[in-house]
Coordinates of C-alpha atoms and ligand atoms in Angstrom, one line a residue:
Chain A
M2 CA -22.9 -11.5 -5.0
D3 CA -20.6 -14.4 -6.8
M4 CA -17.9 -14.3 -4.4
D5 CA -19.9 -16.3 -1.6
G6 CA -21.1 -18.7 -4.0
A7 CA -17.8 -19.4 -5.5
S8 CA -16.2 -20.0 -2.2
V9 CA -18.0 -23.0 -1.8
N10 CA -15.1 -25.4 -2.2
G11 CA -16.0 -28.4 -4.2
S12 CA -19.7 -28.2 -3.2
P13 CA -21.4 -31.5 -4.9
A14 CA -23.6 -29.7 -7.0
G15 CA -22.7 -26.1 -7.8
M16 CA -25.8 -25.2 -9.3
D17 CA -28.2 -26.5 -6.8
R18 CA -26.2 -24.3 -4.3
K19 CA -27.7 -21.5 -5.5
R20 CA -30.9 -22.1 -3.4
W21 CA -28.4 -21.6 -0.3
T22 CA -26.9 -18.3 -1.1
Y23 CA -27.9 -16.8 2.0
L24 CA -27.5 -19.9 4.3
D25 CA -23.5 -20.2 2.7
R26 CA -22.8 -16.6 3.7
I27 CA -22.7 -18.2 7.1
L28 CA -21.2 -21.1 6.8
N29 CA -18.5 -19.9 4.3
R30 CA -17.4 -17.0 6.5
P31 CA -16.2 -16.6 10.1
G32 CA -17.9 -14.1 11.8
P33 CA -17.4 -12.0 15.3
F34 CA -18.6 -15.2 17.2
T35 CA -17.0 -18.1 15.6
D36 CA -14.2 -20.1 17.2
E37 CA -10.8 -19.9 16.3
E38 CA -10.2 -23.3 15.2
W39 CA -13.7 -23.1 13.0
V40 CA -13.1 -24.1 9.5
P41 CA -15.4 -22.2 7.1
G42 CA -17.0 -23.9 4.3
E43 CA -17.6 -27.8 3.1
P44 CA -17.2 -29.3 6.9
N45 CA -20.2 -27.3 7.9
I46 CA -22.5 -28.4 4.9
E47 CA -21.6 -31.9 5.5
S48 CA -22.2 -31.7 9.3
L49 CA -25.7 -30.5 8.5
E50 CA -26.3 -32.9 5.6
R51 CA -24.9 -36.0 7.8
M52 CA -27.1 -35.1 10.9
K53 CA -30.0 -37.3 11.2
I54 CA -32.4 -35.1 13.3
L55 CA -35.6 -35.9 14.9
G56 CA -38.6 -33.5 15.0
A57 CA -41.6 -34.3 17.3
G58 CA -45.0 -33.0 18.0
G59 CA -47.2 -30.5 17.8
L60 CA -45.0 -27.5 16.0
G61 CA -44.3 -30.1 13.3
C62 CA -45.0 -27.9 10.2
E63 CA -42.8 -25.0 11.1
I64 CA -39.9 -27.3 12.7
L65 CA -40.0 -29.4 9.5
K66 CA -39.9 -26.6 6.9
N67 CA -37.4 -24.6 8.8
L68 CA -34.9 -27.4 9.2
A69 CA -35.2 -28.4 5.5
L70 CA -34.6 -24.7 4.4
S71 CA -31.7 -24.7 7.1
G72 CA -29.8 -27.2 5.1
F73 CA -30.7 -30.4 7.2
K74 CA -31.0 -33.5 4.7
D75 CA -32.0 -36.5 6.9
I76 CA -34.9 -35.5 9.0
H77 CA -37.4 -37.8 10.9
V78 CA -40.6 -36.7 12.0
I79 CA -43.0 -38.4 14.8
D80 CA -46.7 -37.2 15.2
M81 CA -49.7 -39.0 16.6
D82 CA -52.3 -36.7 15.1
T83 CA -54.3 -36.6 11.9
I84 CA -55.3 -33.2 10.0
D85 CA -58.3 -31.7 11.4
V86 CA -60.1 -28.8 9.3
S87 CA -59.4 -26.3 12.1
N88 CA -55.7 -27.1 11.5
L89 CA -55.6 -25.6 8.1
N90 CA -55.7 -22.0 9.2
R91 CA -52.0 -22.3 10.4
Q92 CA -50.5 -25.7 9.5
F93 CA -49.4 -24.5 6.1
L94 CA -48.3 -27.8 4.7
F95 CA -52.0 -29.0 4.7
R96 CA -54.6 -28.6 2.4
Q97 CA -58.5 -29.3 2.5
A98 CA -58.2 -32.5 0.5
D99 CA -55.7 -33.8 3.4
V100 CA -58.1 -33.5 6.1
G101 CA -58.0 -37.1 8.0
R102 CA -54.5 -37.8 6.9
P103 CA -51.7 -38.4 9.1
K104 CA -50.0 -35.2 9.8
A105 CA -46.3 -36.7 9.8
E106 CA -47.0 -37.9 6.3
V107 CA -48.4 -35.4 4.5
A108 CA -46.0 -33.0 6.1
A109 CA -43.1 -35.2 5.1
Q110 CA -44.3 -35.2 1.5
F111 CA -45.0 -32.0 1.1
V112 CA -41.5 -30.7 2.2
E113 CA -39.9 -33.4 0.2
K114 CA -41.5 -32.2 -2.8
R115 CA -40.5 -28.5 -2.0
V116 CA -37.2 -28.8 -1.1
R117 CA -35.1 -30.9 -3.4
G118 CA -32.7 -33.4 -1.8
V119 CA -34.2 -33.4 1.5
K120 CA -35.3 -36.9 3.1
I121 CA -38.2 -36.8 5.5
T122 CA -39.1 -39.9 7.2
P123 CA -42.4 -39.9 9.0
F124 CA -43.8 -41.9 11.8
C125 CA -47.3 -41.6 12.6
G126 CA -47.6 -42.6 16.6
K127 CA -46.6 -41.7 19.9
I128 CA -43.1 -40.7 20.9
Q129 CA -43.6 -43.5 23.8
D130 CA -44.1 -46.1 21.0
K131 CA -40.3 -46.0 20.1
D132 CA -37.3 -47.5 22.4
E133 CA -34.0 -46.4 23.1
D134 CA -32.7 -48.2 20.1
Y135 CA -34.8 -45.7 18.1
Y136 CA -33.8 -42.5 19.6
M137 CA -30.2 -43.9 19.4
Q138 CA -30.1 -43.4 15.7
F139 CA -30.5 -39.5 15.8
G140 CA -27.8 -36.8 16.3
M141 CA -30.3 -34.6 17.9
V142 CA -34.0 -34.2 19.0
I143 CA -36.2 -31.3 18.6
C144 CA -39.4 -31.2 20.1
G145 CA -42.5 -29.3 20.2
L146 CA -44.6 -31.4 22.3
D147 CA -48.1 -30.2 23.5
S148 CA -48.0 -32.3 26.9
I149 CA -45.7 -32.0 29.9
E150 CA -46.0 -35.8 30.3
A151 CA -44.8 -36.3 27.1
R152 CA -41.7 -33.8 27.4
R153 CA -40.7 -35.3 30.7
W154 CA -40.7 -38.7 29.0
I155 CA -38.4 -37.9 26.2
N156 CA -36.3 -36.1 28.6
A157 CA -35.9 -39.1 31.0
T158 CA -35.2 -41.3 28.0
L159 CA -32.6 -39.3 26.5
V160 CA -31.0 -38.5 30.2
G161 CA -31.1 -42.4 30.5
M162 CA -29.4 -43.2 27.3
V163 CA -26.1 -41.3 27.9
D164 CA -23.2 -43.4 28.2
N165 CA -20.1 -41.6 29.6
D166 CA -17.7 -43.7 27.5
D167 CA -19.6 -43.0 24.2
A168 CA -19.8 -39.5 22.6
D169 CA -22.7 -40.7 20.2
T170 CA -25.1 -41.5 23.0
L171 CA -25.4 -37.8 24.0
K172 CA -28.3 -36.0 22.0
P173 CA -29.0 -32.5 22.5
L174 CA -32.7 -32.1 23.2
I175 CA -34.0 -28.8 21.8
D176 CA -37.7 -28.1 23.2
G177 CA -40.0 -25.5 22.3
G178 CA -43.5 -25.0 23.5
T179 CA -46.1 -22.2 23.2
E180 CA -49.4 -21.6 25.2
G181 CA -51.5 -18.9 23.3
F182 CA -49.1 -15.7 22.9
K183 CA -46.4 -17.3 25.3
G184 CA -43.7 -19.5 24.6
Q185 CA -40.4 -20.9 25.2
A186 CA -37.4 -22.5 23.6
R187 CA -34.6 -24.4 25.6
V188 CA -31.6 -26.3 25.0
I189 CA -30.8 -29.2 26.9
L190 CA -27.6 -31.4 27.1
P191 CA -28.8 -34.6 28.8
T192 CA -26.8 -35.0 32.1
M193 CA -24.6 -32.1 31.4
T194 CA -27.1 -29.3 31.9
S195 CA -30.4 -28.4 33.6
C196 CA -32.8 -31.0 32.0
I197 CA -36.7 -30.6 31.8
E198 CA -37.3 -32.4 35.1
C199 CA -35.0 -29.5 37.0
Q200 CA -37.1 -27.1 34.9
L201 CA -40.7 -28.6 36.0
D202 CA -41.6 -25.2 38.0
M203 CA -41.4 -23.4 34.8
H204 CA -44.6 -25.0 33.7
A205 CA -47.3 -23.2 35.2
P206 CA -50.1 -25.8 36.7
R207 CA -53.2 -25.6 34.5
A208 CA -55.8 -23.2 35.9
A209 CA -58.7 -24.8 37.5
V210 CA -61.7 -23.7 38.8
P211 CA -62.9 -24.8 42.5
L212 CA -65.0 -27.8 42.7
C213 CA -67.6 -26.0 44.7
T214 CA -68.2 -23.3 42.1
L215 CA -68.7 -26.0 39.3
A216 CA -71.0 -27.7 41.7
T217 CA -72.9 -25.0 43.1
I218 CA -72.6 -21.4 41.3
P219 CA -71.4 -21.8 37.6
R220 CA -70.6 -18.2 36.3
Q221 CA -69.1 -19.1 32.7
P222 CA -69.8 -21.5 29.8
Q223 CA -66.6 -23.4 30.8
H224 CA -67.9 -24.0 34.2
C225 CA -70.7 -26.0 32.9
I226 CA -68.5 -28.0 30.6
E227 CA -66.1 -28.7 33.7
W228 CA -69.2 -30.1 35.5
A229 CA -70.3 -32.2 33.0
H230 CA -67.0 -33.7 32.5
I231 CA -65.9 -33.8 36.0
I232 CA -69.5 -34.3 38.1
A233 CA -72.2 -35.4 35.7
W234 CA -70.1 -38.2 33.9
E235 CA -69.1 -39.7 37.1
E236 CA -72.6 -40.0 38.2
E237 CA -74.3 -40.9 35.2
R238 CA -71.8 -42.9 33.2
K239 CA -68.6 -43.7 34.9
G240 CA -69.6 -47.6 35.7
N241 CA -70.0 -48.2 32.0
D242 CA -67.5 -46.0 30.1
T243 CA -64.2 -44.5 30.5
L244 CA -64.4 -41.0 29.3
D245 CA -62.6 -41.0 25.8
T246 CA -62.2 -37.2 24.5
D247 CA -61.6 -38.4 21.0
D248 CA -64.9 -40.1 21.0
P249 CA -67.5 -37.7 19.4
E250 CA -70.4 -39.6 21.3
H251 CA -68.8 -38.8 24.6
I252 CA -68.2 -35.1 23.5
T253 CA -71.8 -34.8 22.4
W254 CA -73.0 -36.2 25.6
L255 CA -71.2 -33.8 27.6
Y256 CA -71.8 -31.1 25.3
Q257 CA -75.4 -31.7 25.9
K258 CA -75.2 -32.0 29.7
A259 CA -73.4 -28.7 29.8
L260 CA -75.8 -27.1 27.6
A261 CA -78.8 -28.1 29.8
R262 CA -77.0 -26.8 32.9
A263 CA -76.1 -23.5 31.3
N264 CA -79.9 -22.9 30.1
E265 CA -80.6 -23.6 34.0
F266 CA -78.3 -20.9 35.2
N267 CA -78.9 -18.5 32.2
I268 CA -75.5 -19.0 30.7
P269 CA -74.8 -18.2 26.9
G270 CA -72.1 -19.4 25.1
V271 CA -71.7 -23.3 25.6
T272 CA -70.8 -24.9 22.1
Y273 CA -69.6 -28.3 20.9
S274 CA -66.1 -27.2 19.9
M275 CA -65.8 -25.2 23.5
T276 CA -66.6 -28.4 25.1
Q277 CA -64.3 -30.1 23.0
G278 CA -61.4 -27.4 24.0
V279 CA -62.1 -27.4 27.8
V280 CA -62.2 -31.2 28.0
K281 CA -59.1 -31.8 26.2
N282 CA -57.6 -28.6 27.9
I283 CA -56.8 -26.9 24.7
I284 CA -55.2 -23.6 24.6
P285 CA -55.8 -21.5 21.3
A286 CA -52.5 -22.1 19.3
I287 CA -51.4 -18.7 17.8
A288 CA -49.6 -19.3 14.5
S289 CA -47.4 -16.3 15.3
T290 CA -46.0 -17.6 18.5
N291 CA -45.4 -20.8 16.8
A292 CA -43.7 -19.7 14.1
I293 CA -41.3 -17.6 16.4
V294 CA -40.6 -20.7 18.8
A295 CA -39.7 -23.1 15.9
A296 CA -37.6 -20.7 14.4
A297 CA -35.8 -20.1 17.5
C298 CA -35.5 -24.0 18.0
C299 CA -34.3 -24.6 14.5
N300 CA -31.8 -21.9 14.6
E301 CA -30.3 -23.5 17.8
A302 CA -30.0 -26.8 16.3
F303 CA -28.5 -25.1 13.1
K304 CA -25.8 -23.5 15.2
I305 CA -24.9 -26.6 17.7
V306 CA -24.4 -28.4 14.4
T307 CA -22.3 -25.8 12.6
S308 CA -20.9 -24.1 15.3
T309 CA -21.2 -20.7 13.3
N310 CA -22.5 -19.0 16.3
P311 CA -22.9 -19.8 20.1
P312 CA -26.1 -21.9 20.7
L313 CA -27.9 -21.9 23.8
G314 CA -27.2 -24.7 26.1
F315 CA -23.5 -24.9 26.8
P316 CA -22.8 -25.4 30.7
G317 CA -22.4 -22.1 32.4
T318 CA -24.3 -20.2 29.6
N319 CA -27.8 -19.2 28.9
N320 CA -30.2 -22.4 27.9
Y321 CA -33.6 -20.8 28.2
M322 CA -35.3 -18.4 26.3
M323 CA -38.8 -17.2 27.1
Y324 CA -41.1 -15.1 24.6
T325 CA -44.2 -13.3 25.4
G326 CA -46.4 -11.7 22.8
D327 CA -49.2 -10.7 25.0
D328 CA -48.6 -7.1 24.8
S329 CA -45.9 -6.0 22.7
V330 CA -43.0 -8.4 22.2
Y331 CA -40.6 -9.7 24.9
T332 CA -37.9 -11.9 25.4
Y333 CA -35.8 -13.0 28.2
T334 CA -33.0 -15.4 27.7
F335 CA -31.3 -16.8 30.8
E336 CA -29.5 -20.0 32.5
H337 CA -31.7 -22.5 34.2
S338 CA -29.3 -24.3 36.6
K339 CA -29.3 -28.1 37.2
K340 CA -30.9 -29.2 40.1
D341 CA -28.5 -31.5 42.4
D342 CA -31.6 -33.4 43.8
C343 CA -33.3 -33.6 40.3
P344 CA -35.0 -36.9 40.1
V345 CA -33.7 -37.8 36.5
C346 CA -30.5 -36.1 36.1
G347 CA -29.5 -35.2 39.4
N348 CA -28.3 -38.5 40.7
L349 CA -27.7 -40.7 37.8
A350 CA -27.6 -44.5 38.4
K351 CA -24.0 -46.0 40.0
N352 CA -23.1 -49.4 39.4
L353 CA -23.0 -51.5 42.6
E354 CA -21.8 -54.9 42.7
V355 CA -24.0 -57.4 44.7
D356 CA -23.9 -61.0 45.6
P357 CA -26.9 -62.2 44.4
N358 CA -27.2 -64.7 47.3
T359 CA -27.2 -61.7 49.7
T360 CA -30.4 -61.1 51.6
L361 CA -32.4 -58.0 51.1
E362 CA -31.7 -57.5 54.9
D363 CA -27.9 -58.1 54.7
F364 CA -27.9 -55.6 51.6
I365 CA -29.7 -53.0 53.6
A366 CA -27.1 -53.6 56.3
S367 CA -24.1 -53.1 54.1
L368 CA -25.9 -49.7 52.6
A369 CA -25.5 -48.4 56.0
E370 CA -21.6 -49.1 56.0
K371 CA -21.1 -47.6 52.7
P372 CA -19.1 -44.2 53.5
E373 CA -20.5 -42.1 50.8
A374 CA -24.0 -43.2 51.5
Q375 CA -24.5 -44.2 55.4
L376 CA -28.2 -44.9 54.5
K377 CA -29.7 -45.9 58.1
K378 CA -33.4 -46.3 57.2
P379 CA -33.5 -46.8 53.7
T380 CA -36.3 -47.3 51.6
L381 CA -35.9 -49.4 48.5
R382 CA -37.9 -50.2 45.1
T383 CA -37.4 -51.4 41.5
E384 CA -39.6 -50.0 38.7
E385 CA -41.8 -53.1 39.2
K386 CA -41.4 -53.9 42.8
S387 CA -41.7 -52.3 46.4
L388 CA -38.5 -53.8 47.9
Y389 CA -38.7 -52.5 51.4
Y390 CA -40.7 -49.7 52.8
Q391 CA -39.9 -48.3 56.4
S392 CA -43.2 -46.4 56.2
P393 CA -46.1 -46.2 56.3
P394 CA -46.7 -49.0 58.6
S395 CA -48.9 -51.1 56.6
L396 CA -46.6 -51.0 53.7
E397 CA -43.5 -52.0 55.9
E398 CA -45.5 -54.8 57.2
Q399 CA -46.2 -55.8 53.5
T400 CA -42.9 -55.6 52.3
R401 CA -41.3 -57.2 55.4
P402 CA -41.1 -60.7 54.2
N403 CA -38.8 -59.4 51.5
L404 CA -36.3 -59.0 53.8
K405 CA -35.1 -62.5 54.1
K406 CA -35.3 -63.2 50.6
K407 CA -32.3 -63.2 48.4
L408 CA -31.5 -60.3 46.0
S409 CA -31.8 -62.9 43.0
E410 CA -35.4 -63.5 43.9
L411 CA -36.1 -59.8 43.9
V412 CA -34.2 -58.2 41.3
S413 CA -32.7 -59.1 37.8
D414 CA -28.9 -58.7 37.3
G415 CA -28.6 -55.2 35.9
E416 CA -31.8 -53.7 37.0
Q417 CA -32.1 -50.4 38.7
I418 CA -33.1 -49.7 42.3
A419 CA -34.2 -46.3 43.9
V420 CA -33.2 -45.9 47.5
S421 CA -34.4 -43.1 50.0
D422 CA -33.7 -42.1 53.5
P423 CA -35.2 -39.5 55.4
A424 CA -31.8 -38.5 56.2
F425 CA -31.1 -37.4 52.6
Q426 CA -33.1 -34.9 50.4
I427 CA -32.3 -36.9 47.4
T428 CA -33.1 -40.4 46.2
F429 CA -30.0 -42.6 45.3
K430 CA -30.1 -44.8 42.1
F431 CA -28.2 -47.9 41.8
K432 CA -27.6 -50.4 39.2
L433 CA -27.3 -53.6 40.8
V434 CA -24.5 -55.9 38.8
F435 CA -24.6 -59.3 40.4
K436 CA -20.9 -60.9 41.1
K437 CA -20.2 -63.9 38.9
Chain E
M7 CA -21.1 -31.1 18.0
L8 CA -17.6 -32.4 18.9
K9 CA -17.2 -29.6 21.5
I10 CA -19.9 -30.7 23.5
W11 CA -18.6 -34.2 23.9
S12 CA -15.1 -32.5 24.9
M13 CA -17.0 -30.4 27.7
K14 CA -18.9 -33.5 28.7
Q15 CA -15.6 -35.3 29.2
K16 CA -14.2 -32.8 31.1
Q17 CA -17.3 -32.4 33.2
Q18 CA -17.5 -36.3 33.6
Q19 CA -16.0 -37.7 36.9
A20 CA -14.7 -41.1 37.5
E21 CA -18.2 -42.9 38.2
N22 CA -19.3 -45.4 35.5
A23 CA -22.9 -44.9 34.7
Q24 CA -24.3 -47.2 32.0
P25 CA -27.5 -47.2 30.3
G26 CA -29.6 -50.3 30.7
K27 CA -32.3 -51.9 29.1
K28 CA -34.2 -52.6 32.0
K29 CA -36.9 -50.4 33.1
K30 CA -36.1 -47.5 35.4
V31 CA -37.9 -46.3 38.4
T32 CA -39.9 -43.3 37.2
A33 CA -40.0 -39.7 38.4
A34 CA -43.4 -40.2 39.8
Q35 CA -42.5 -43.2 41.9
L36 CA -39.4 -41.4 43.0
R37 CA -41.2 -38.7 44.3
V38 CA -44.1 -40.8 46.1
Q39 CA -41.5 -43.0 47.6
K40 CA -40.1 -39.8 49.2
D41 CA -43.5 -38.3 50.2
L42 CA -44.4 -41.7 51.7
S43 CA -41.3 -41.7 54.0
E44 CA -42.6 -38.0 55.2
L45 CA -45.9 -39.1 56.1
S46 CA -47.1 -38.5 59.6
L47 CA -50.4 -40.4 60.0
G48 CA -50.6 -40.3 63.8
S49 CA -53.1 -42.6 65.6
T50 CA -56.2 -41.6 63.7
M51 CA -55.0 -42.6 60.2
R52 CA -53.7 -45.4 58.2
T53 CA -53.0 -46.5 54.7
E54 CA -53.4 -49.8 52.9
F55 CA -52.0 -50.9 49.7
P56 CA -53.9 -53.0 47.8
N57 CA -50.9 -54.0 45.6
P58 CA -47.6 -53.4 47.8
D59 CA -45.6 -53.0 44.5
D60 CA -47.8 -50.2 43.2
I61 CA -47.2 -47.2 45.6
L62 CA -49.2 -45.0 42.9
N63 CA -52.8 -46.4 44.4
F64 CA -53.7 -46.7 47.8
T65 CA -56.5 -45.9 50.3
L66 CA -56.3 -43.7 53.0
T67 CA -58.4 -44.2 56.6
I68 CA -59.3 -41.4 58.8
E69 CA -60.8 -42.1 62.2
P70 CA -61.3 -38.4 63.6
D71 CA -60.9 -38.4 67.3
E72 CA -62.7 -35.0 68.0
G73 CA -65.2 -32.8 66.3
M74 CA -68.6 -33.7 64.9
Y75 CA -67.3 -36.7 62.9
K76 CA -65.8 -38.5 65.6
G77 CA -66.3 -42.2 65.7
G78 CA -66.5 -42.5 62.2
R79 CA -64.2 -44.5 59.9
F80 CA -63.9 -42.8 56.6
H81 CA -62.0 -44.4 53.6
F82 CA -60.3 -42.4 50.7
S83 CA -58.7 -43.9 47.3
F84 CA -55.6 -41.9 46.3
A85 CA -54.7 -42.3 42.5
I86 CA -51.5 -40.9 41.4
N87 CA -50.6 -40.6 37.6
Q88 CA -47.1 -40.5 36.1
N89 CA -47.3 -36.9 35.9
F90 CA -47.2 -36.4 39.6
P91 CA -46.2 -33.9 41.1
H92 CA -47.2 -31.6 38.3
D93 CA -50.7 -33.3 38.4
P94 CA -52.3 -33.5 41.9
P95 CA -53.2 -37.0 43.4
K96 CA -56.7 -37.9 42.5
V97 CA -58.6 -38.5 45.6
K98 CA -62.0 -39.7 46.4
C99 CA -64.0 -40.7 49.4
T100 CA -65.4 -44.3 48.6
Q101 CA -68.3 -43.8 51.0
K102 CA -71.5 -42.0 50.6
I103 CA -71.3 -39.6 53.4
Y104 CA -73.2 -36.4 54.7
H105 CA -70.6 -33.8 54.4
P106 CA -70.8 -30.2 53.0
N107 CA -67.6 -30.4 51.2
I108 CA -67.9 -34.0 49.8
D109 CA -70.7 -35.1 47.2
M110 CA -72.5 -38.4 47.0
E111 CA -70.1 -39.9 44.3
G112 CA -67.3 -38.8 46.6
N113 CA -65.6 -35.8 45.1
I114 CA -64.0 -33.5 47.6
C115 CA -63.8 -29.5 47.5
L116 CA -60.5 -29.2 48.9
N117 CA -58.3 -26.3 47.3
I118 CA -54.9 -28.2 47.2
L119 CA -56.5 -31.1 45.6
R120 CA -57.4 -28.7 42.5
E121 CA -57.2 -24.9 42.0
D122 CA -54.2 -24.6 44.6
W123 CA -52.2 -27.7 44.0
K124 CA -48.4 -27.0 43.5
P125 CA -45.9 -29.6 42.7
V126 CA -43.8 -28.5 46.3
L127 CA -46.9 -29.7 48.3
N128 CA -46.6 -33.4 49.1
L129 CA -49.0 -36.2 50.2
N130 CA -48.7 -35.1 53.8
A131 CA -50.3 -31.7 53.1
V132 CA -53.3 -33.6 51.3
I133 CA -54.2 -35.8 54.1
V134 CA -53.6 -32.8 56.8
G135 CA -56.5 -31.0 54.4
L136 CA -58.5 -34.2 54.5
Q137 CA -58.4 -34.3 58.0
F138 CA -59.2 -30.9 58.6
L139 CA -62.5 -31.3 56.5
F140 CA -63.8 -33.5 59.5
L141 CA -62.8 -31.1 62.2
E142 CA -64.1 -28.0 60.3
P143 CA -66.6 -28.8 57.5
N144 CA -67.0 -25.4 55.6
A145 CA -70.2 -24.2 54.7
S146 CA -68.8 -21.6 52.2
D147 CA -67.2 -24.3 49.6
P148 CA -70.3 -26.3 49.5
L149 CA -70.3 -29.5 47.4
N150 CA -73.4 -31.0 49.0
K151 CA -75.2 -27.8 48.8
E152 CA -78.2 -29.3 51.1
A153 CA -75.5 -30.0 53.8
A154 CA -73.8 -26.6 53.7
E155 CA -77.0 -24.9 54.1
D156 CA -78.0 -27.4 57.1
L157 CA -74.7 -26.3 58.5
K158 CA -75.0 -22.7 57.8
T159 CA -78.5 -22.2 59.2
N160 CA -78.8 -24.7 62.3
R161 CA -75.6 -25.8 63.6
E162 CA -77.3 -28.3 66.1
G163 CA -79.4 -29.8 63.7
F164 CA -76.6 -30.5 61.3
K165 CA -74.6 -32.2 63.8
R166 CA -77.7 -34.5 64.5
N167 CA -78.0 -35.1 60.9
V168 CA -74.3 -36.0 60.6
R169 CA -74.7 -38.5 63.6
S170 CA -77.6 -40.2 62.4
S171 CA -76.0 -40.5 58.8
M172 CA -73.0 -41.9 60.1
G173 CA -75.2 -44.6 61.6
G174 CA -76.6 -45.4 58.1
G175 CA -79.8 -43.3 58.6
S176 CA -81.3 -41.3 56.1
V177 CA -81.1 -37.3 55.7
K178 CA -83.3 -35.3 53.6
G179 CA -84.6 -38.4 51.7
Q180 CA -80.5 -39.9 51.1
T181 CA -79.7 -42.9 52.8
F182 CA -76.0 -43.1 54.0
E183 CA -73.6 -45.5 54.5
R184 CA -72.8 -47.1 58.1
V185 CA -69.5 -45.6 58.8
L186 CA -69.2 -45.7 62.5
K187 CA -66.6 -47.9 64.1
Ligands
LIG518 ZN1 -32.5 -32.7 35.4

């Protein structure tokens, strides 16, 4: 037993290392899958301790605990939620007295107390509150976000940050997600391998009930709630209030409407918490699914940082693990391929040098002459402006005056434009750089 | 970690993409831009963009040239969110009309706007579906129950009611908006 502990060459605190005995067996000994050049011991511990890693979103408790117990020392966590009493059954870092406090903060304090030497920096807010400068400081991002929108956002941000001349700008993204008894863990190397946008078809669209069923023949308590949500609210309150699913008064109103309707159709079972669940589209979280998926994600992070074993996600290898616990336990791992026409990573913006005094019309003509593009009928926009649309006719008419304008009046130096053309499946992106 | 970067450098081509601080065209905008270029409106439909820079919000006008709703001019608002095409566009009829599949608030019962929406569908599929609602109102998916009953039990009477509602008249105690051209 001592043999492994003793082989930690010059480990900073020999005594403290005892906690990591099992980890050190992996860090200090080559295995059947380690690379020939791989050096056992200290460098791996150092990599772990130096790695600044960000954990975001719903799988927070599990991910934070796993990272801390895997030897990571500099962990940041983003979560916008506060602790609800209903979290206590599975989110084991929280206690009754913490109800109402921000999850990120409480989780950070708890783990710091339990795992000596780990530094956890919490931020209570949305991932969208932070910009590229913030994400640039991390070596890796691991997330268990609960919405597709948030996933697409972080994905596009990390893909957009990659600078081919700077290794530090490439941040591996490890994404875990669960829905009831199903889950997935995947690794994305932004710009190098299939991204979340490439994999959008892996997310089943939310199951919806036909509107006419809701309106005429509700059969389930959920139908009555959806009716209150979609139809009654619009009829009676739309003018005055926008629905805020976090406002108890709004939920109570919907609950009462749904209950009245359920009584009318003799449907039992409408409750306040069911109303909340349906309106916010909450799928029950299963503690075991979360634990498995978070463990898979943190395991990937550990393997990427230490090179002790082949991780998911290297180009040409498996990058996606799906898990189903519906009946028995099943996992399937495969390679999701990068899509050439992916709007986020398929065609990264190319620099294009332009004279700011050129008119948009002349610029469009020049695109037709470019050998690699040959765009005959291009439609162009920036994030902010519609520059020129070939169709539909009304938009063509509205954007036509732009043709006579100079580029400098329409775009700023370094701004990105998206160009699509009926002849091409993909949309081209250019970063316009003004000639000095 | 070092290994990843050496792979990246091998993968990397000559081109030079640099990150910019400026806002980038969003994935939803890219997709809508593509969908708009593939829209076939024909002579019975047209679009209007209150703010031409915002392609995610617009109105569609349909003027059916056959069927019971011929001669009418119907307006629909399209609101597309940043999660498009994962989420379907939100489409509403902005007028109060007498139609079995459209309620008084302008909600529309069209399968591809809700339960059958898939990201591979495009805006063209939606406008074709809307057009079809005026050619073949469907009594088996009612959103306006009275109108559906009417269509089911007395097709000729339903036609007359459609005509009078389109002229701004009342049907079964409800007054409708005049939508005739
Ligand atoms: Zn992609």
